[in-house]
Amino acid sequence: RLAAELHRSRVRRLLSPGFAPAPPPALTKRGEPSARMAGAADGFRKLDAAHPVFNFFEQYYGVTGGKGPRRLARWSPPLESPGGVLLEAATADDLGDGTLHLRGAQVLDGGGGVLYDPAACVPADASPFLWHRDVLAATEAAPPVTSCYGLHEWAMLYHPEGAPEPPSARYQGSALQLRVDRETLNAAVEGGVSCTHVDALRFFAPAAARHNRHGGRLERIDQL
């Protein structure tokens, strides 16, 4: 139970700088606090879609709305735990307020805590797990690419004269200025990028794709 609380607090602390501004309190027609806002008392809010850093959770990981950050903060048991995982002092209330997962949980009589069956937390369709396993195995077996130097980040900001603005342009200006001038950034990308990361390529500026030594477009099958 303490581990679950610590995890929830840590996630809230890490995400709080990116929370959207708090809305004004909702009131009933009688001017009383609305019961619909009771869930916000846990300190979680949706992430600010305009934030230049935390919006990445929404665009890349699909962490949306107020439920998204709460899901990240919800503790779940290790998959390899013979006999289950017992959370001492946990109660049914912890399942109802979102602190703990409902799936695989059994509330023990007499205040004995909550016992988790890790097997019940695994979806019936294991194909996503197997696919990720194959990607990790292929990555381990493939020759390492040690010359990327993180230039995929620069490729996301690449903007030569006459080219369409990169999607990231809306975060520049007063919100998040570049640390180097545009000419230096463009020259670095035009010198060549070595990127084999499919998801990084998805966020390349359109004009930068042709400067990637591994191709301007990769499919997930190329990672296997």
Tab-separated table of C-alpha atoms in Angstrom, residues 1-2 5 86-94 100 108 111-114:
chain	number	residue	atom	x	y	z
A	1	ARG	CA	0.000	0.000	0.000
A	2	LEU	CA	2.824	2.401	0.821
A	5	GLU	CA	0.972	5.753	-2.518
A	86	LEU	CA	-0.265	-8.710	-1.108
A	87	LEU	CA	-0.724	-5.026	-0.349
A	88	GLU	CA	-0.983	-4.795	3.404
A	89	ALA	CA	-3.354	-2.152	4.781
A	90	ALA	CA	-4.959	-1.608	1.365
A	91	THR	CA	-8.754	-1.465	1.348
A	92	ALA	CA	-11.665	-1.469	-1.072
A	93	ASP	CA	-11.615	2.329	-0.960
A	94	ASP	CA	-8.218	2.277	-2.674
A	100	LEU	CA	-5.096	0.723	-7.327
A	108	LEU	CA	-9.254	-9.950	1.889
A	111	GLY	CA	-8.677	-5.951	6.891
A	112	GLY	CA	-6.019	-8.273	5.537
A	113	GLY	CA	-5.273	-6.036	2.591
A	114	VAL	CA	-5.654	-6.519	-1.151
